[in-house]
Coordinates of C-alpha atoms in Angstrom, one line a residue:
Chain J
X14 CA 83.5 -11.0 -44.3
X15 CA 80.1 -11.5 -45.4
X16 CA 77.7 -10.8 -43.1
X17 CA 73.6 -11.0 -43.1
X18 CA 71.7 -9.1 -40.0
X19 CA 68.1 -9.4 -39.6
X20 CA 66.0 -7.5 -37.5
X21 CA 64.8 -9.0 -34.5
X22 CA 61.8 -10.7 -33.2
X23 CA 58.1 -9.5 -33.7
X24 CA 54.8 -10.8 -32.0
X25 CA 51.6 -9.8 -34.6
X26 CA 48.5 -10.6 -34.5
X27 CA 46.1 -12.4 -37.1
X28 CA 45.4 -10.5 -40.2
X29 CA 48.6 -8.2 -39.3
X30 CA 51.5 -7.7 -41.6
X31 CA 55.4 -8.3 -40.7
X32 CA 58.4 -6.9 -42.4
X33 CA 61.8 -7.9 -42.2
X34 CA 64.7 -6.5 -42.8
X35 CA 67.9 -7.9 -43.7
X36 CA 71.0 -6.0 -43.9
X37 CA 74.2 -7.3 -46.0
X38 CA 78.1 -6.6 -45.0
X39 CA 81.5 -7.3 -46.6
X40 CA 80.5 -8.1 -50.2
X41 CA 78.1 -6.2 -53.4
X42 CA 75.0 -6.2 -52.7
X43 CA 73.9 -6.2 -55.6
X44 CA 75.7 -9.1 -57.6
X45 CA 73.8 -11.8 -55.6
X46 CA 69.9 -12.8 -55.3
X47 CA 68.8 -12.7 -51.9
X48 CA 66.3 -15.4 -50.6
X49 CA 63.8 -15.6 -48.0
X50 CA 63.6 -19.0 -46.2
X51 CA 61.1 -20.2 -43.1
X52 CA 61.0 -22.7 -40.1
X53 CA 58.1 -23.3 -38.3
X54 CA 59.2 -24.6 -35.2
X55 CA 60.3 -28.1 -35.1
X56 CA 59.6 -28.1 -39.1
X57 CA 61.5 -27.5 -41.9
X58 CA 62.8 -25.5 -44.6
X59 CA 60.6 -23.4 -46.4
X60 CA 61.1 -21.1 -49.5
X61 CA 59.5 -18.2 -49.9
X62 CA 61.1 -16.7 -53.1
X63 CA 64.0 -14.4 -53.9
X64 CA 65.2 -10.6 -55.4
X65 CA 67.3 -9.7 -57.2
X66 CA 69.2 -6.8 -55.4
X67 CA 70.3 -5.1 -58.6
X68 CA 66.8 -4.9 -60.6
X69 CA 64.0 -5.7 -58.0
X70 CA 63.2 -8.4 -60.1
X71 CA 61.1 -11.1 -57.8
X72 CA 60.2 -14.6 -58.1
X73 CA 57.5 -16.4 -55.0
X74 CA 56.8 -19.2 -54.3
X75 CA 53.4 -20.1 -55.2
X76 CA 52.1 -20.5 -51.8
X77 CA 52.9 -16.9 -51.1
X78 CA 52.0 -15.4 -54.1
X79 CA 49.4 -12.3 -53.2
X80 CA 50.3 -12.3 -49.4
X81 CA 54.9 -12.0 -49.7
X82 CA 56.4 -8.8 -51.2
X83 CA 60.2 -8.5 -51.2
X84 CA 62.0 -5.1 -51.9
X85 CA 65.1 -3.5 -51.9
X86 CA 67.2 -0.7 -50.0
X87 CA 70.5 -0.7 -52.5
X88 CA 71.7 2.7 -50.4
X89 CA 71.8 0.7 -47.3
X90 CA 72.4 -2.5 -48.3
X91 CA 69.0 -4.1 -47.0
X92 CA 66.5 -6.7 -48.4
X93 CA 63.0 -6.9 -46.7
X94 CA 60.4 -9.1 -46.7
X95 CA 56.7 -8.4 -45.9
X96 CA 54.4 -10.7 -45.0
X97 CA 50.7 -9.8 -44.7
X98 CA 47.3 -11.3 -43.9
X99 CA 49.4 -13.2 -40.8
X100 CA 47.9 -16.7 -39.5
X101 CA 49.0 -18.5 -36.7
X102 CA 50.9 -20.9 -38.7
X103 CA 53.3 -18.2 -39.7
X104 CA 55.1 -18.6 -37.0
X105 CA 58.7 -19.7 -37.7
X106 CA 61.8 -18.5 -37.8
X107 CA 62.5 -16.2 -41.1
X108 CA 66.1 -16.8 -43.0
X109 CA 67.6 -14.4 -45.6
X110 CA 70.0 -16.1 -47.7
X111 CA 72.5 -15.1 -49.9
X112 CA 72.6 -16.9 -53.5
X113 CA 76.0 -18.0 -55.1
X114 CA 77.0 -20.1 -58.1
X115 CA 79.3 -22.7 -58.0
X116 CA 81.2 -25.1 -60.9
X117 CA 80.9 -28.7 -60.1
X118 CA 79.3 -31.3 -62.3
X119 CA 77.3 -28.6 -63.4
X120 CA 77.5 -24.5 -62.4
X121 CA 74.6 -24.6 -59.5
X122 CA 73.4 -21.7 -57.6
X123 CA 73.7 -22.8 -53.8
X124 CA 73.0 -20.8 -50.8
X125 CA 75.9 -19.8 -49.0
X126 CA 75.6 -17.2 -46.0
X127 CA 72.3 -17.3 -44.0
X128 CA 71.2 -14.9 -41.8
X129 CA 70.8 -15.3 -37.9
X130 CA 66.9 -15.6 -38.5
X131 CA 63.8 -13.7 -37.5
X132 CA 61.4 -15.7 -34.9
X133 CA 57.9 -14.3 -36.3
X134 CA 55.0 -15.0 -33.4
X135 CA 51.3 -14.9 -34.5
X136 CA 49.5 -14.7 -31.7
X137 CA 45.9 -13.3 -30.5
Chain P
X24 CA 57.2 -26.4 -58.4
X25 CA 59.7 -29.4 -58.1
X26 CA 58.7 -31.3 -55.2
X27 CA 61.7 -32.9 -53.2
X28 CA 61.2 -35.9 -51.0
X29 CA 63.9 -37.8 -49.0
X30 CA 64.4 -41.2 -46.7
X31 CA 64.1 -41.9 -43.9
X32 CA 62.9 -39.1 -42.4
X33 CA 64.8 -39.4 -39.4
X34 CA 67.4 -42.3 -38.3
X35 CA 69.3 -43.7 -35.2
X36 CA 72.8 -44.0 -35.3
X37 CA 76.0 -44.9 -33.5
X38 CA 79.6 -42.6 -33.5
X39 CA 81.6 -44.0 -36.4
X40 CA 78.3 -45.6 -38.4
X41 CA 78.2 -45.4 -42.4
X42 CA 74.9 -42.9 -43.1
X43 CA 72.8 -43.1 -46.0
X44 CA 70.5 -40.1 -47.0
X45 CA 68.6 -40.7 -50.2
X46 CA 66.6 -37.4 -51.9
X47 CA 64.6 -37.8 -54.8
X48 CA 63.1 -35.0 -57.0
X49 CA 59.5 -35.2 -58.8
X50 CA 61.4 -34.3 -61.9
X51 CA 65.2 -34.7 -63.4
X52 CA 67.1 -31.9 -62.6
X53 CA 70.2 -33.2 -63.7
X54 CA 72.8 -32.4 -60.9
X55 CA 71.1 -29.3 -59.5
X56 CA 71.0 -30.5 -56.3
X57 CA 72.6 -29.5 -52.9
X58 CA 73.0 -30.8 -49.5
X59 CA 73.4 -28.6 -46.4
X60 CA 73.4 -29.7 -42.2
X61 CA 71.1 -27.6 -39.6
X62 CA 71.8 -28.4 -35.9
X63 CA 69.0 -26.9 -33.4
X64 CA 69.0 -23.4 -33.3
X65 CA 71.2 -22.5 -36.4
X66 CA 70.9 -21.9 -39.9
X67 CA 71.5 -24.6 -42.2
X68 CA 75.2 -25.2 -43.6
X69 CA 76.3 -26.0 -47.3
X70 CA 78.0 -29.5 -47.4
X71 CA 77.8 -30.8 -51.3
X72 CA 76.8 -28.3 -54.2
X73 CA 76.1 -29.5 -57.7
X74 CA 75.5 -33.4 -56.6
X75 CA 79.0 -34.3 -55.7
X76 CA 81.5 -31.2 -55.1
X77 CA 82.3 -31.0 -51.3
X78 CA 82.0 -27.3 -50.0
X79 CA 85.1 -25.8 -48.9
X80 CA 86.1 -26.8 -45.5
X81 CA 83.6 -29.3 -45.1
X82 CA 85.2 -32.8 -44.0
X83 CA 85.9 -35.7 -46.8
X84 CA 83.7 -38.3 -44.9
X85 CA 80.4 -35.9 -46.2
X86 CA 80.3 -37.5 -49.8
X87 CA 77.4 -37.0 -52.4
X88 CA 76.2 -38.6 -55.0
X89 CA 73.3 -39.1 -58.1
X90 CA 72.1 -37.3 -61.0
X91 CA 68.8 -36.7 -62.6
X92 CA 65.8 -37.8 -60.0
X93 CA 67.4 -39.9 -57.3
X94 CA 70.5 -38.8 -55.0
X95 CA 72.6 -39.9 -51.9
X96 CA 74.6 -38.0 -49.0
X97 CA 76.7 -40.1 -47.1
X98 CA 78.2 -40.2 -44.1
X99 CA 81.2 -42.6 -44.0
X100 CA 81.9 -42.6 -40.4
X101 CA 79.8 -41.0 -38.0
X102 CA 81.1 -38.3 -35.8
X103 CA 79.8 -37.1 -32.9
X104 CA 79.2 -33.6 -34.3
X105 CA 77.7 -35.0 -37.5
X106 CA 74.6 -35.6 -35.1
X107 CA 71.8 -33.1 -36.8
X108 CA 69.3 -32.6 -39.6
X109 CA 70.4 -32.8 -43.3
X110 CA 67.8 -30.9 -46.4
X111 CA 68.5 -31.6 -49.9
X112 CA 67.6 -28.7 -52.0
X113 CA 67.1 -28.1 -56.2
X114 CA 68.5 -25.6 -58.1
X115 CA 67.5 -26.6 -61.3
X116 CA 64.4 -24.3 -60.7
X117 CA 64.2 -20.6 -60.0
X118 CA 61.9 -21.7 -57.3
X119 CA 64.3 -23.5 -54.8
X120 CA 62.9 -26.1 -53.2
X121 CA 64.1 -28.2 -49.9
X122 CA 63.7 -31.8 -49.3
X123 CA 61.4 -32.5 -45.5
X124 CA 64.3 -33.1 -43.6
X125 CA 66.1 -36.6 -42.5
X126 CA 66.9 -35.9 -38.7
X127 CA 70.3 -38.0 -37.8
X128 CA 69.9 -38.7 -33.6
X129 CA 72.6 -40.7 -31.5
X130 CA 71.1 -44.4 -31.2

C-alpha cells in the first residue's frame, strides 16, 4: 500500500532553515510528482510547489520562490523540502503529497496519498 | 497564480441537512477542479476529482458539480461524520491552488 512518512517535528529559530523529509512506500517513486503543502494552525491549505521524482524538475509557488528548495533521494525513495530564512509565521504543519491523474470530465491531476505532516515551530 | 475563493466560509448545520459549497476560480479552468474533506488533525481526503467524478469509496450523497469559473459540492443529507472542513483545489495550473476553506460545524 502506498505509504508517505515524514520526519518528525522541529522547533527553529528565526532566520534558521528546516528540511523535511518524506519517504514513499508501496508504489514507483518515480512515476508521480510529489507536492509540498502547509497549514498554519487553525488556517488552511497552502501550496508550496512540487518535483518531479524522476528528473528533479521543480515548480514553486511564487511566494516561496528564493526561500523553498525541493530535491530528491531516488535510492531511498525520499522527497525533501527545505525551507530557509524561517519567520514565525512558518509555523504549520508541512504535507507531502503524492500527484495522480484521473479521467473524469476531463483527465485531472488530483492529490491522492498525503503524508502524516510535519508540525514546523519558529520560535525565539 | 489562479486564485480560488469559496462561500461561506464556514456554516451551521443539522444531521440529515442538504449542504451547499460554492468555489469559484479567478479564471476558467474548465473542469480542473477537485474537492477533498480535512477533519481536525488529519490530512485532507479526495471526494470529487475532475468537477463531478466521485472518488472511489467515497459515499453518493458527496456530489459535485460546475465547469469553467464557478462550482458546487453538495451534501445531500448531512451525516454526522460529514461534520468538517471542505478545500476546493485547481488543477488546470501547474501551480495547484486551494480554495480558504468552508468549515461545516453541527448547528
Amino acid at each position: 500500500q502506498v505509504q508517505l512518512v515524514q520526519s518528525g517535528a522541529e522547533v527553529k529559530k528565526p532566520g534558521a532553515s528546516v528540511k523535511v523529509s518524506c519517504k514513499a512506500s508501496g508504489y514507483t517513486f518515480t512515476g508521480y510528482y510529489m507536492h509540498w503543502v502547509r497549514q498554519a494552525p487553525g488556517q488552511g491549505l497552502e501550496w508550496m510547489g512540487r518535483i518531479n521524482p524522476n528528473s528533479g524538475g521543480t515548480n514553486y509557488a511564487q511566494k516561496f520562490q528564493g526561500r523553498v528548495t525541493m530535491t530528491r533521494d531516488t535510492s531511498i525513495s525520499t522527497a525533501y523540502m527545505e525551507l530557509s530564512r524561517l519567520r514565525s509565521d512558518d509555523t504549520a504543519v508541512y504535507y507531502c503529497a503524492r500527484e495522480s491523474t484521473k479521467m473524469g470530465t476531463v483527465t485531472t491531476s488530483l492529490v491522492d496519498y498525503w503524508g502524516q505532516g510535519t508540525l514546523v515551530t519558529v520560535s525565539s | 497564480d489562479i486564485q480560488m475563493t469559496q462561500s461561506p466560509s464556514s456554516l451551521s448545520a443539522s444531521v440529515g441537512d442538504r449542504v451547499t459549497i460554492t468555489c469559484r476560480a479567478s479564471q476558467s479552468i474548465s473542469s480542473y477542479l477537485n474537492w477533498y474533506q480535512q477533519k481536525p488533525g488529519k490530512a485532507p481526503k479526495l471526494l470529487i476529482y475532475a468537477a463531478s467524478s466521485l472518488q472511489s469509496g467515497v459515499p453518493s450523497r458527496f456530489s459535485g458539480s460546475g465547469s469553467g469559473t464557478d462550482f458546487t459540492l453538495t451534501i445531500s443529507s448531512l451525516q454526522p461524520e460529514d461534520f468538517a472542513t471542505y478545500y476546493c483545489q485547481q488543477s488546470y495550473s501547474t501551480h495547484f491552488t486551494f480554495g480558504p476553506g468552508t468549515k461545516v460545524d453541527i448547528k
